[in-house]
Coordinates of C-alpha atoms in Angstrom, one line a residue:
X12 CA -23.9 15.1 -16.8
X13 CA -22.5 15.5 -13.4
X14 CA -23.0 13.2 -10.8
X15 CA -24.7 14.0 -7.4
X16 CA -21.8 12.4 -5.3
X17 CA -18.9 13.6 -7.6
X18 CA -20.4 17.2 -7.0
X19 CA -20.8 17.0 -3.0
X20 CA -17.4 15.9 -2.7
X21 CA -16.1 18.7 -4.4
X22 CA -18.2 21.1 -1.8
X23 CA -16.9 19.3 0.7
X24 CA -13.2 19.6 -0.5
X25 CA -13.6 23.1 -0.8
X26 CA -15.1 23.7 2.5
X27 CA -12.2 22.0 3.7
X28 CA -9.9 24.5 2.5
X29 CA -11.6 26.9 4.7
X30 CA -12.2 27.3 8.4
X31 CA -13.0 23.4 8.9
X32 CA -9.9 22.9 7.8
X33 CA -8.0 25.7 9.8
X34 CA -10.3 23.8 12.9
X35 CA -8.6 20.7 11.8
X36 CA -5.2 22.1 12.1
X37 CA -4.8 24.2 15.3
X38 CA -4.9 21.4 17.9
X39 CA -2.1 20.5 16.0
X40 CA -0.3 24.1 16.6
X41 CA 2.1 26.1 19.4
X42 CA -0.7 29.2 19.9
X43 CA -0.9 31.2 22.6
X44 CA -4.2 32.4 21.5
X45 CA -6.0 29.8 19.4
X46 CA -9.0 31.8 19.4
X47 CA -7.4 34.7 18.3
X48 CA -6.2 32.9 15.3
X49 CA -9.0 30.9 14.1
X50 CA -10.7 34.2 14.0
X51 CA -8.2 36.1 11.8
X52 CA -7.7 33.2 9.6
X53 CA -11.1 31.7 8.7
X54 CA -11.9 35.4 8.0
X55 CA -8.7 36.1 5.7
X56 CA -9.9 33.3 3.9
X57 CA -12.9 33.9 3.2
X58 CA -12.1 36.9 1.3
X59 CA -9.2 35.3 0.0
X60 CA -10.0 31.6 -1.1
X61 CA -7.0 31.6 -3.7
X62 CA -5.1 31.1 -0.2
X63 CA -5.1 27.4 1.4
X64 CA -4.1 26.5 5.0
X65 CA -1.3 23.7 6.4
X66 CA 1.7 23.3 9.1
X67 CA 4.8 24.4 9.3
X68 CA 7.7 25.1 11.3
X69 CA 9.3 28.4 10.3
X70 CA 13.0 29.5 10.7
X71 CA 13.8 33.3 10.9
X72 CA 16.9 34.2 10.1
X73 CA 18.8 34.8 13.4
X74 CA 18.2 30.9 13.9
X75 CA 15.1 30.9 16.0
X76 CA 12.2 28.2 15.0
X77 CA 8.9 28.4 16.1
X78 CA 6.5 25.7 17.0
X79 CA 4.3 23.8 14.6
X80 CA 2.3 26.9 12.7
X81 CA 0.1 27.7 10.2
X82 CA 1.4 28.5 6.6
X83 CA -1.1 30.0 4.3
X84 CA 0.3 29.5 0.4
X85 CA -1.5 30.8 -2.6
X86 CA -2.0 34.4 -4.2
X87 CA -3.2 37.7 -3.7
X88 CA -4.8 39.8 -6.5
X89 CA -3.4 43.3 -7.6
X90 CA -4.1 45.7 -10.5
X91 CA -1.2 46.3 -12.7
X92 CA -2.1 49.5 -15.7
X93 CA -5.7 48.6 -15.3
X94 CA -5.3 44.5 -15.5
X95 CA -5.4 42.0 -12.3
X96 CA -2.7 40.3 -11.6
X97 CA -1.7 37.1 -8.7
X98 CA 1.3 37.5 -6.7
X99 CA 2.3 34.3 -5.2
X100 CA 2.5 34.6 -1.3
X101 CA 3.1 33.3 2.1
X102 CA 1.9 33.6 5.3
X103 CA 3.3 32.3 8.1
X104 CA 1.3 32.5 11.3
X105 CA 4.3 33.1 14.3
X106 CA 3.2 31.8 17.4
X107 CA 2.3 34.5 19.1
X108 CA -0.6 36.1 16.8
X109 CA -2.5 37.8 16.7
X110 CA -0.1 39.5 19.5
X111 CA 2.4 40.1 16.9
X112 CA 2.3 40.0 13.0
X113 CA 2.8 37.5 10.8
X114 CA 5.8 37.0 8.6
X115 CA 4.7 37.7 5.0
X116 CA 7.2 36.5 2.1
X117 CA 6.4 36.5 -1.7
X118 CA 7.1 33.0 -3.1
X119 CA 8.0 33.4 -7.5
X120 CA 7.4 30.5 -9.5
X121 CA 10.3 29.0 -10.5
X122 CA 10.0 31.4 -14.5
X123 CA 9.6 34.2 -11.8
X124 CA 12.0 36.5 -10.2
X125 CA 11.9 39.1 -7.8
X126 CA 12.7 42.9 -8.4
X127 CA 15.6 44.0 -7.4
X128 CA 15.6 46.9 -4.7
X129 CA 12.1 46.7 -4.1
X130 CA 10.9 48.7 -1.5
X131 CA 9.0 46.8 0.3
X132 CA 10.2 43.0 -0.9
X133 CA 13.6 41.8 0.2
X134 CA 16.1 39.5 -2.2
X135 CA 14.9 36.9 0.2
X136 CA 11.1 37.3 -0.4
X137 CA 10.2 39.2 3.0
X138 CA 7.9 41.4 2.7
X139 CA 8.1 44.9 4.6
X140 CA 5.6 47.5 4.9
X141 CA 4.4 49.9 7.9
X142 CA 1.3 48.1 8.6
X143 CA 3.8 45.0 9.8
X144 CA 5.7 47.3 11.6
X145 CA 2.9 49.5 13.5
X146 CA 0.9 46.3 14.1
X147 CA -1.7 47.4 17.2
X148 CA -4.0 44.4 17.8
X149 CA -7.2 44.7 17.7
X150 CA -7.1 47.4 15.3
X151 CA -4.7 45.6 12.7
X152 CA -6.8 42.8 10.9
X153 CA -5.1 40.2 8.3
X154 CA -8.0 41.3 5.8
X155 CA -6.6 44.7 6.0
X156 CA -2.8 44.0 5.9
X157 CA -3.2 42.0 2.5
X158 CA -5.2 44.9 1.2
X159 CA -2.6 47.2 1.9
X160 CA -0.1 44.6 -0.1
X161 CA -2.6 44.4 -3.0
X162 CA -2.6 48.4 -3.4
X163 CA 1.5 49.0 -3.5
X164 CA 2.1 45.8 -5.5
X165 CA 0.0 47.2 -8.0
X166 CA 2.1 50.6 -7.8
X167 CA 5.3 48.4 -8.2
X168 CA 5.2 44.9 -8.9
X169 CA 7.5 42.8 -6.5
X170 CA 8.4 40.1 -9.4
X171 CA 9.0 39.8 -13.0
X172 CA 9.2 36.7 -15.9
X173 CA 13.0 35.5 -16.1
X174 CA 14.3 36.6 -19.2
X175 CA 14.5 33.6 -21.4
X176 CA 16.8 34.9 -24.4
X177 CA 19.0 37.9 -25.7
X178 CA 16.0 39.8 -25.7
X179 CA 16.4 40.8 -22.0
X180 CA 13.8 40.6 -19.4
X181 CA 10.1 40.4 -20.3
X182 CA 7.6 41.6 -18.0
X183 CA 5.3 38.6 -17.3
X184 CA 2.7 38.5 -14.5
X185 CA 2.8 42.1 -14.3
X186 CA 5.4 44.4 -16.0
X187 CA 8.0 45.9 -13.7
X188 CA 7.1 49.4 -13.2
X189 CA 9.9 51.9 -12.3
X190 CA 11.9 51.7 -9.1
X191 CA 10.3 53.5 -6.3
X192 CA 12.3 55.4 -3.8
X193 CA 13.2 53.8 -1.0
X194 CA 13.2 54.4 2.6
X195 CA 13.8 52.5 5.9
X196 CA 12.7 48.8 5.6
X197 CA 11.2 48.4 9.0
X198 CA 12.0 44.8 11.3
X199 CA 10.2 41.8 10.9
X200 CA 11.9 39.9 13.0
X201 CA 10.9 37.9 16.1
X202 CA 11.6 38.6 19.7
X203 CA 14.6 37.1 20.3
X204 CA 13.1 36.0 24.0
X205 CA 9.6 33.9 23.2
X206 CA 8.0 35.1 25.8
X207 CA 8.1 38.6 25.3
X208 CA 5.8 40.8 23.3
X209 CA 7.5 43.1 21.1
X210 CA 6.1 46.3 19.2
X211 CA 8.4 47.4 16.6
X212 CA 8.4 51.2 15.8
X213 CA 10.5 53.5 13.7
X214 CA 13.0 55.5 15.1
X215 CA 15.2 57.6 13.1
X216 CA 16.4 55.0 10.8
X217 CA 16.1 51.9 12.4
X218 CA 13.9 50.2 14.2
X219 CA 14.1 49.6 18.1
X220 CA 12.0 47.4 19.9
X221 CA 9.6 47.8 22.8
X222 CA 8.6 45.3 25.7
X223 CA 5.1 44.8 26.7
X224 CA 4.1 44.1 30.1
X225 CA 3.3 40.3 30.4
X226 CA -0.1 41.5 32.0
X227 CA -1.5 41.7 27.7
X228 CA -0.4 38.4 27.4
X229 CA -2.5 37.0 30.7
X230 CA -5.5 38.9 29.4
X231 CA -5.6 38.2 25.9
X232 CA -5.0 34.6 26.6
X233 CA -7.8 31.6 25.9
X234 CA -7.5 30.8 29.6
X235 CA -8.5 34.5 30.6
X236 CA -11.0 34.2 27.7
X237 CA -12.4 31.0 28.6
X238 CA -12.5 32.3 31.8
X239 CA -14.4 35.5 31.1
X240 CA -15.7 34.9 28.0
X241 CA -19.1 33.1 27.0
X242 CA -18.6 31.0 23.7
X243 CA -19.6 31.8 20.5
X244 CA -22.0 29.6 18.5
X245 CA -19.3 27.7 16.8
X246 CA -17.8 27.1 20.1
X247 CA -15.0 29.4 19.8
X248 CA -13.7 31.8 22.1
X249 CA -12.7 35.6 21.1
X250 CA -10.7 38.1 22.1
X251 CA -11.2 41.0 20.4
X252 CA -13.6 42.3 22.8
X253 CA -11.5 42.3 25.8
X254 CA -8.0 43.6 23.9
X255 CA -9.7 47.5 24.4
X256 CA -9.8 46.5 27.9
X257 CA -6.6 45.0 28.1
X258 CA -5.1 47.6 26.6
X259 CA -5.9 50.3 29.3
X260 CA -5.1 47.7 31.9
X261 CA -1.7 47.4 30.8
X262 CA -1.5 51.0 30.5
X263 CA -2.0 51.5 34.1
X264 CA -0.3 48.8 35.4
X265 CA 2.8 50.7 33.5
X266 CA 2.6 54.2 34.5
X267 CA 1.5 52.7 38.2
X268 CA 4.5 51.2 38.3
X269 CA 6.7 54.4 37.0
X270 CA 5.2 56.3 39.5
X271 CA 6.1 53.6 42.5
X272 CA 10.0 53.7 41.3
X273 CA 9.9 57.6 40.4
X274 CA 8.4 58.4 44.5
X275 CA 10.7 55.5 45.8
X276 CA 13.6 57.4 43.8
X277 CA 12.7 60.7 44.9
X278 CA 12.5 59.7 48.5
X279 CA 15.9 58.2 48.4
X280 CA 17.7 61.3 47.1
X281 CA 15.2 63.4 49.7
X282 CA 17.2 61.2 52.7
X283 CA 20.7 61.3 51.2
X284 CA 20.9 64.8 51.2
X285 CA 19.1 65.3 54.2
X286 CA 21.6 66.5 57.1

């Protein structure tokens, strides 16, 4: 028989792992936008509970750290020739979400490797896939990115079991499936400047980036929010309401500017060659 006590405690533990616990941790964080995140998060894992929230500080690979952030660790499902599957993952939470996208890695267990030439999983475990690239807040949800990872690691399986004789590798977790083709492996990196917003989009082969104007970050910050926004029942404040908003506000703060310097350019040239 189970005892009363014994049986709260594990609801309580569980409920921990959840959004009281993500409440717990983002005093404790570098946000910009703790709204923002709290959001994204409590709902990722809520559809996800196989994933469990804690801090971290997070080194990309040109050297840059971030602040104290949140790393989600656990597993994502994906169907594999009709048969679910876990991949181990990781998401790290950069500082400046839900502005810009998280940094995704798949994590093997130590009888686990990953597939060589994967096309969307580097050597390193960095995941890479449009949705990461083209990521347009509000529009682009957590919920939907790891969707998006659960349907093309079914197609091709980003890890397999180390081989552990003469027999050569055995598929474990789920077989390798042939090598897809690959194509351009779009940026994941962070702005090398912290307080700049980058969008990443393909061009040709690479990947250049874009600057935002600093007016999305005043508006889709908790100050602006706090400001503008009533809050919600559990106290929180969100943005996803405004970013629409924000959105066409930047937009014409940009092309009002381009038309100052344009007319200012043409009058120039009008006086120069004026007798």
């Amino acid at each position: 028989f189970f005892d009363v006590k014994d049986v709260a405690l594990c609801l309580g533990e569980v409920q921990m792992r959840g959004s009281s616990r993500v409440a717990q941790l983002l005093p404790s964080t570098s946000y910009h936008n703790k709204g923002g995140v709290q959001q994204e998060v409590d709902l990722l894992l809520s559809q996800y509970s196989s994933l469990s929230p804690s801090l971290g500080v997070y080194t990309y690979p040109n050297g840059q750290r971030t602040g104290n952030i949140l790393k989600l660790t656990g597993t994502i499902p994906m169907v594999y020739n009709g048969t679910q599957y876990n991949v181990p993952i990781v998401y790290w939470i950069t500082d400046y979400f839900p502005q810009y996208p998280p940094v995704v890695l798949v994590q093997p267990t130590p009888n686990m490797a990953i597939k060589p030439r994967h096309p969307h999983v580097g050597s390193d475990g960095t995941v890479y896939h449009p949705y990461i690239t083209n990521w347009r807040p509000p529009a682009s949800r957590l919920t939907d990115l790891t969707k998006q990872l659960s349907t093309v690691f079914g197609k091709d399986p980003p890890v397999f079991a180390r081989p552990s004789g003469a027999a050569g590798p055995q598929p474990a977790h789920p077989p390798s499936a042939a090598t897809s083709a690959s194509h351009p492996r779009p940026s994941a990196y962070p702005p090398q400047q912290p307080h700049q917003q980058y969008d990443f989009q393909q061009a040709g082969k690479g990947v250049r980036p874009r600057v935002s104007s600093p007016l999305y970050f005043v508006l889709t910050s908790d100050i602006f929010c706090d400001a503008l926004l009533p809050a919600s029942d559990n106290g929180h404040h969100s943005c996803s309401t405004t970013v629409s908003f924000c959105l066409v506000l930047e937009w014409l703060s940009y092309w009002t500017a381009r038309t100052i310097w344009w007319t200012a350019s043409l009058l120039s040239a009008y006086r120069r060659a004026a007798p």
